[in-house]
């Protein structure tokens, strides 16, 4: 049998996600119809109630609920009070040495951070080579909630040796860009970094800080950064909401 494998739009699932045997789960058929409704309503548009949608599509409320749940997880919809509205486009964060602040500003959004804690403690053995100190030397841990237009979108943990930033607790505004502080106040420039991305679920504490359900998938980035001399500088663990973020990078040819 000759199937059409051309997607309906660039980047869309092949054959609109319909399996070759043609049997489509009922919730997925409802989801496809809801996706059309989402496009018609536009950002901020309010969806009908689950009951009204169940009547419209002649299915059970549980079937509607499952379709809505997937669209919520994908970031197409969001909750507003007791209702559901169409979400805006995802934030695109570049995979580069640019800061979160710079990435959000490029998209016309207002970046911000809300500090959770700033602590100093003796460096554990496993962390020591990542921040360039001997085990037991003092290191800072700074934890901040990431904001975009006052919406909580992530959680960032930064580890850095006290010797590199001795005045972090006194002359740094924790609501501002840490990279700008290093560059403009301390004359420290980033050279390169190693970054790893994986999908995780937030812990109950993390979900509470970010303001999301624990079942919402998160994008977890681990970054080990070095300065221009190749010396270890920081270790960063950042959680981004999977429904609000995507990541971009430019790939060049290697000979």
CSV table of N, CA, C and O in Angstrom, one decimal, residues 185-250:
chain,number,residue,atom,x,y,z
A,185,UNK,N,31.3,43.9,36.0
A,185,UNK,CA,31.8,44.3,37.3
A,185,UNK,C,33.2,43.6,37.6
A,185,UNK,O,34.0,44.2,38.3
A,186,UNK,N,33.3,42.3,37.2
A,186,UNK,CA,34.5,41.6,37.6
A,186,UNK,C,35.5,41.4,36.4
A,186,UNK,O,36.6,40.8,36.6
A,187,UNK,N,35.1,41.7,35.2
A,187,UNK,CA,36.0,41.5,34.1
A,187,UNK,C,36.2,40.1,33.7
A,187,UNK,O,37.2,39.8,33.1
A,188,UNK,N,35.3,39.2,34.0
A,188,UNK,CA,35.4,37.8,33.7
A,188,UNK,C,34.6,37.5,32.5
A,188,UNK,O,33.4,37.7,32.4
A,189,UNK,N,35.2,36.9,31.4
A,189,UNK,CA,34.5,36.6,30.2
A,189,UNK,C,34.4,35.1,30.1
A,189,UNK,O,35.4,34.4,30.4
A,190,UNK,N,33.3,34.6,29.5
A,190,UNK,CA,33.2,33.2,29.3
A,190,UNK,C,33.9,32.8,28.0
A,190,UNK,O,33.9,33.5,27.0
A,191,UNK,N,34.6,31.6,28.1
A,191,UNK,CA,35.3,31.1,27.0
A,191,UNK,C,34.5,30.0,26.2
A,191,UNK,O,34.1,30.2,25.1
A,192,UNK,N,34.1,28.9,26.9
A,192,UNK,CA,33.3,27.9,26.3
A,192,UNK,C,32.6,27.1,27.4
A,192,UNK,O,32.8,27.4,28.6
A,193,UNK,N,31.7,26.2,27.0
A,193,UNK,CA,30.9,25.5,28.0
A,193,UNK,C,30.5,24.1,27.4
A,193,UNK,O,30.4,24.0,26.2
A,194,UNK,N,30.3,23.2,28.3
A,194,UNK,CA,29.7,21.9,27.9
A,194,UNK,C,28.2,21.9,28.5
A,194,UNK,O,28.0,22.3,29.6
A,195,UNK,N,27.3,21.5,27.6
A,195,UNK,CA,25.9,21.5,28.0
A,195,UNK,C,25.2,20.2,27.7
A,195,UNK,O,25.4,19.6,26.6
A,196,UNK,N,24.4,19.7,28.6
A,196,UNK,CA,23.6,18.5,28.4
A,196,UNK,C,22.1,18.8,28.7
A,196,UNK,O,21.8,19.4,29.7
A,197,UNK,N,21.3,18.2,27.9
A,197,UNK,CA,19.8,18.4,28.0
A,197,UNK,C,19.1,17.1,28.2
A,197,UNK,O,19.4,16.1,27.5
A,198,UNK,N,18.2,17.0,29.1
A,198,UNK,CA,17.4,15.8,29.3
A,198,UNK,C,16.0,16.2,29.7
A,198,UNK,O,15.7,17.4,30.1
A,199,UNK,N,15.1,15.3,29.6
A,199,UNK,CA,13.7,15.5,30.0
A,199,UNK,C,13.5,14.9,31.4
A,199,UNK,O,13.8,13.7,31.6
A,200,UNK,N,12.9,15.6,32.3
A,200,UNK,CA,12.6,15.1,33.7
A,200,UNK,C,11.3,15.6,34.1
A,200,UNK,O,10.7,16.5,33.5
A,201,UNK,N,10.9,15.1,35.3
A,201,UNK,CA,9.7,15.6,36.0
A,201,UNK,C,10.3,16.4,37.2
A,201,UNK,O,11.3,16.0,37.8
A,202,UNK,N,9.7,17.5,37.5
A,202,UNK,CA,10.1,18.3,38.6
A,202,UNK,C,9.8,17.6,39.9
A,202,UNK,O,8.9,16.8,40.0
A,203,UNK,N,10.6,17.8,40.9
A,203,UNK,CA,10.3,17.3,42.3
A,203,UNK,C,9.1,18.1,42.8
A,203,UNK,O,8.8,19.2,42.3
A,204,UNK,N,8.5,17.7,43.9
A,204,UNK,CA,7.4,18.4,44.5
A,204,UNK,C,7.8,19.9,44.8
A,204,UNK,O,7.1,20.8,44.6
A,205,UNK,N,9.0,20.0,45.4
A,205,UNK,CA,9.5,21.4,45.8
A,205,UNK,C,9.7,22.2,44.5
A,205,UNK,O,9.3,23.4,44.5
A,206,UNK,N,10.3,21.7,43.5
A,206,UNK,CA,10.6,22.4,42.3
A,206,UNK,C,9.2,22.8,41.6
A,206,UNK,O,9.1,24.0,41.1
A,207,UNK,N,8.3,21.9,41.6
A,207,UNK,CA,7.0,22.2,40.9
A,207,UNK,C,6.3,23.3,41.7
A,207,UNK,O,5.7,24.2,41.1
A,208,UNK,N,6.4,23.4,43.0
A,208,UNK,CA,5.8,24.4,43.8
A,208,UNK,C,6.4,25.7,43.5
A,208,UNK,O,5.8,26.8,43.4
A,209,UNK,N,7.8,25.8,43.4
A,209,UNK,CA,8.5,27.0,43.2
A,209,UNK,C,8.1,27.6,41.8
A,209,UNK,O,8.0,28.8,41.6
A,210,UNK,N,8.0,26.7,40.8
A,210,UNK,CA,7.8,27.1,39.4
A,210,UNK,C,6.3,27.3,39.2
A,210,UNK,O,5.9,28.1,38.3
A,211,UNK,N,5.5,26.7,40.1
A,211,UNK,CA,4.0,26.9,39.9
A,211,UNK,C,3.4,26.0,38.9
A,211,UNK,O,2.5,26.4,38.2
A,212,UNK,N,3.9,24.8,38.8
A,212,UNK,CA,3.3,23.8,37.8
A,212,UNK,C,2.9,22.5,38.4
A,212,UNK,O,3.4,22.2,39.6
A,213,UNK,N,2.1,21.7,37.8
A,213,UNK,CA,1.8,20.4,38.3
A,213,UNK,C,3.0,19.5,38.3
A,213,UNK,O,3.9,19.6,37.3
A,214,UNK,N,3.2,18.6,39.2
A,214,UNK,CA,4.4,17.7,39.2
A,214,UNK,C,4.5,16.9,38.0
A,214,UNK,O,5.6,16.5,37.6
A,215,UNK,N,3.4,16.6,37.3
A,215,UNK,CA,3.4,15.7,36.1
A,215,UNK,C,3.8,16.5,34.8
A,215,UNK,O,4.0,15.8,33.8
A,216,UNK,N,4.1,17.8,34.9
A,216,UNK,CA,4.4,18.5,33.7
A,216,UNK,C,5.9,18.2,33.3
A,216,UNK,O,6.8,18.5,34.1
A,217,UNK,N,6.2,17.8,32.1
A,217,UNK,CA,7.6,17.5,31.7
A,217,UNK,C,8.4,18.8,31.7
A,217,UNK,O,7.9,19.8,31.4
A,218,UNK,N,9.6,18.6,32.2
A,218,UNK,CA,10.6,19.7,32.2
A,218,UNK,C,11.8,19.4,31.4
A,218,UNK,O,12.2,18.3,31.2
A,219,UNK,N,12.4,20.5,30.8
A,219,UNK,CA,13.7,20.4,30.1
A,219,UNK,C,14.7,20.8,31.1
A,219,UNK,O,14.7,21.9,31.7
A,220,UNK,N,15.7,19.8,31.4
A,220,UNK,CA,16.7,20.1,32.4
A,220,UNK,C,18.0,20.3,31.6
A,220,UNK,O,18.5,19.4,30.8
A,221,UNK,N,18.7,21.4,31.9
A,221,UNK,CA,20.0,21.7,31.3
A,221,UNK,C,21.1,21.7,32.4
A,221,UNK,O,20.9,22.4,33.4
A,222,UNK,N,22.1,21.0,32.1
A,222,UNK,CA,23.3,21.0,32.9
A,222,UNK,C,24.4,21.7,32.1
A,222,UNK,O,24.7,21.4,31.0
A,223,UNK,N,25.0,22.8,32.7
A,223,UNK,CA,26.1,23.5,32.0
A,223,UNK,C,27.3,23.6,32.9
A,223,UNK,O,27.2,24.0,34.1
A,224,UNK,N,28.4,23.3,32.3
A,224,UNK,CA,29.7,23.5,32.9
A,224,UNK,C,30.5,24.6,32.1
A,224,UNK,O,30.8,24.3,30.9
A,225,UNK,N,30.7,25.7,32.7
A,225,UNK,CA,31.3,26.8,31.9
A,225,UNK,C,32.8,27.1,32.3
A,225,UNK,O,33.1,26.9,33.5
A,226,UNK,N,33.5,27.6,31.4
A,226,UNK,CA,34.9,27.9,31.6
A,226,UNK,C,35.2,29.4,31.1
A,226,UNK,O,34.5,29.9,30.2
A,227,UNK,N,36.2,30.0,31.7
A,227,UNK,CA,36.5,31.4,31.3
A,227,UNK,C,37.4,31.3,30.1
A,227,UNK,O,37.7,30.3,29.5
A,228,UNK,N,37.9,32.5,29.7
A,228,UNK,CA,38.7,32.6,28.4
A,228,UNK,C,40.0,31.9,28.6
A,228,UNK,O,40.6,31.5,27.6
A,229,UNK,N,40.5,31.7,29.8
A,229,UNK,CA,41.7,31.0,30.0
A,229,UNK,C,41.5,29.5,30.2
A,229,UNK,O,42.5,28.7,30.4
A,230,UNK,N,40.3,29.0,30.0
A,230,UNK,CA,40.0,27.6,30.1
A,230,UNK,C,39.8,27.1,31.6
A,230,UNK,O,39.7,25.9,31.8
A,231,UNK,N,39.8,28.0,32.5
A,231,UNK,CA,39.6,27.6,33.9
A,231,UNK,C,38.1,27.4,34.2
A,231,UNK,O,37.2,28.2,33.8
A,232,UNK,N,37.8,26.4,35.0
A,232,UNK,CA,36.4,26.1,35.4
A,232,UNK,C,35.8,27.4,36.1
A,232,UNK,O,36.5,28.0,36.9
A,233,UNK,N,34.6,27.7,35.7
A,233,UNK,CA,33.9,28.9,36.3
A,233,UNK,C,32.7,28.6,37.0
A,233,UNK,O,32.5,29.1,38.2
A,234,UNK,N,31.7,28.0,36.4
A,234,UNK,CA,30.4,27.8,37.1
A,234,UNK,C,29.8,26.4,36.7
A,234,UNK,O,30.2,25.9,35.6
A,235,UNK,N,28.9,26.0,37.5
A,235,UNK,CA,28.1,24.8,37.2
A,235,UNK,C,26.7,25.2,37.4
A,235,UNK,O,26.3,25.7,38.5
A,236,UNK,N,25.9,25.0,36.4
A,236,UNK,CA,24.5,25.5,36.4
A,236,UNK,C,23.5,24.3,36.1
A,236,UNK,O,23.8,23.5,35.2
A,237,UNK,N,22.5,24.3,36.9
A,237,UNK,CA,21.4,23.3,36.7
A,237,UNK,C,20.1,24.1,36.5
A,237,UNK,O,19.7,24.8,37.5
A,238,UNK,N,19.5,24.0,35.3
A,238,UNK,CA,18.3,24.9,35.1
A,238,UNK,C,17.2,24.0,34.6
A,238,UNK,O,17.3,23.2,33.6
A,239,UNK,N,16.0,24.2,35.2
A,239,UNK,CA,14.8,23.5,34.8
A,239,UNK,C,14.0,24.5,34.0
A,239,UNK,O,13.8,25.7,34.5
A,240,UNK,N,13.5,24.2,32.8
A,240,UNK,CA,12.6,25.0,32.0
A,240,UNK,C,11.3,24.2,31.8
A,240,UNK,O,11.3,23.0,31.6
A,241,UNK,N,10.2,25.0,31.9
A,241,UNK,CA,8.9,24.4,31.6
A,241,UNK,C,8.9,23.8,30.2
A,241,UNK,O,9.1,24.6,29.3
A,242,UNK,N,8.5,22.6,30.1
A,242,UNK,CA,8.5,22.0,28.8
A,242,UNK,C,7.4,22.5,27.9
A,242,UNK,O,7.4,22.5,26.7
A,243,UNK,N,6.3,23.1,28.5
A,243,UNK,CA,5.2,23.7,27.8
A,243,UNK,C,5.4,25.1,27.4
A,243,UNK,O,4.6,25.7,26.6
A,244,UNK,N,6.5,25.7,27.9
A,244,UNK,CA,6.8,27.1,27.6
A,244,UNK,C,8.1,27.4,26.9
A,244,UNK,O,8.4,28.6,26.5
A,245,UNK,N,8.9,26.4,26.7
A,245,UNK,CA,10.2,26.6,26.1
A,245,UNK,C,10.5,25.6,25.0
A,245,UNK,O,10.1,24.4,25.0
A,246,UNK,N,11.3,26.1,24.0
A,246,UNK,CA,12.0,25.3,23.0
A,246,UNK,C,13.4,25.8,22.9
A,246,UNK,O,13.7,27.0,23.3
A,247,UNK,N,14.3,25.0,22.4
A,247,UNK,CA,15.7,25.4,22.3
A,247,UNK,C,16.2,25.4,20.8
A,247,UNK,O,15.8,24.6,20.0
A,248,UNK,N,17.0,26.4,20.5
A,248,UNK,CA,17.5,26.5,19.1
A,248,UNK,C,19.0,26.6,19.1
A,248,UNK,O,19.6,27.0,20.1
A,249,UNK,N,19.6,26.1,18.0
A,249,UNK,CA,21.0,26.2,17.8
A,249,UNK,C,21.3,26.2,16.3
A,249,UNK,O,20.5,25.8,15.5
A,250,UNK,N,22.5,26.8,16.0
A,250,UNK,CA,22.9,26.8,14.6
A,250,UNK,C,24.0,25.7,14.4
A,250,UNK,O,25.0,25.7,15.2
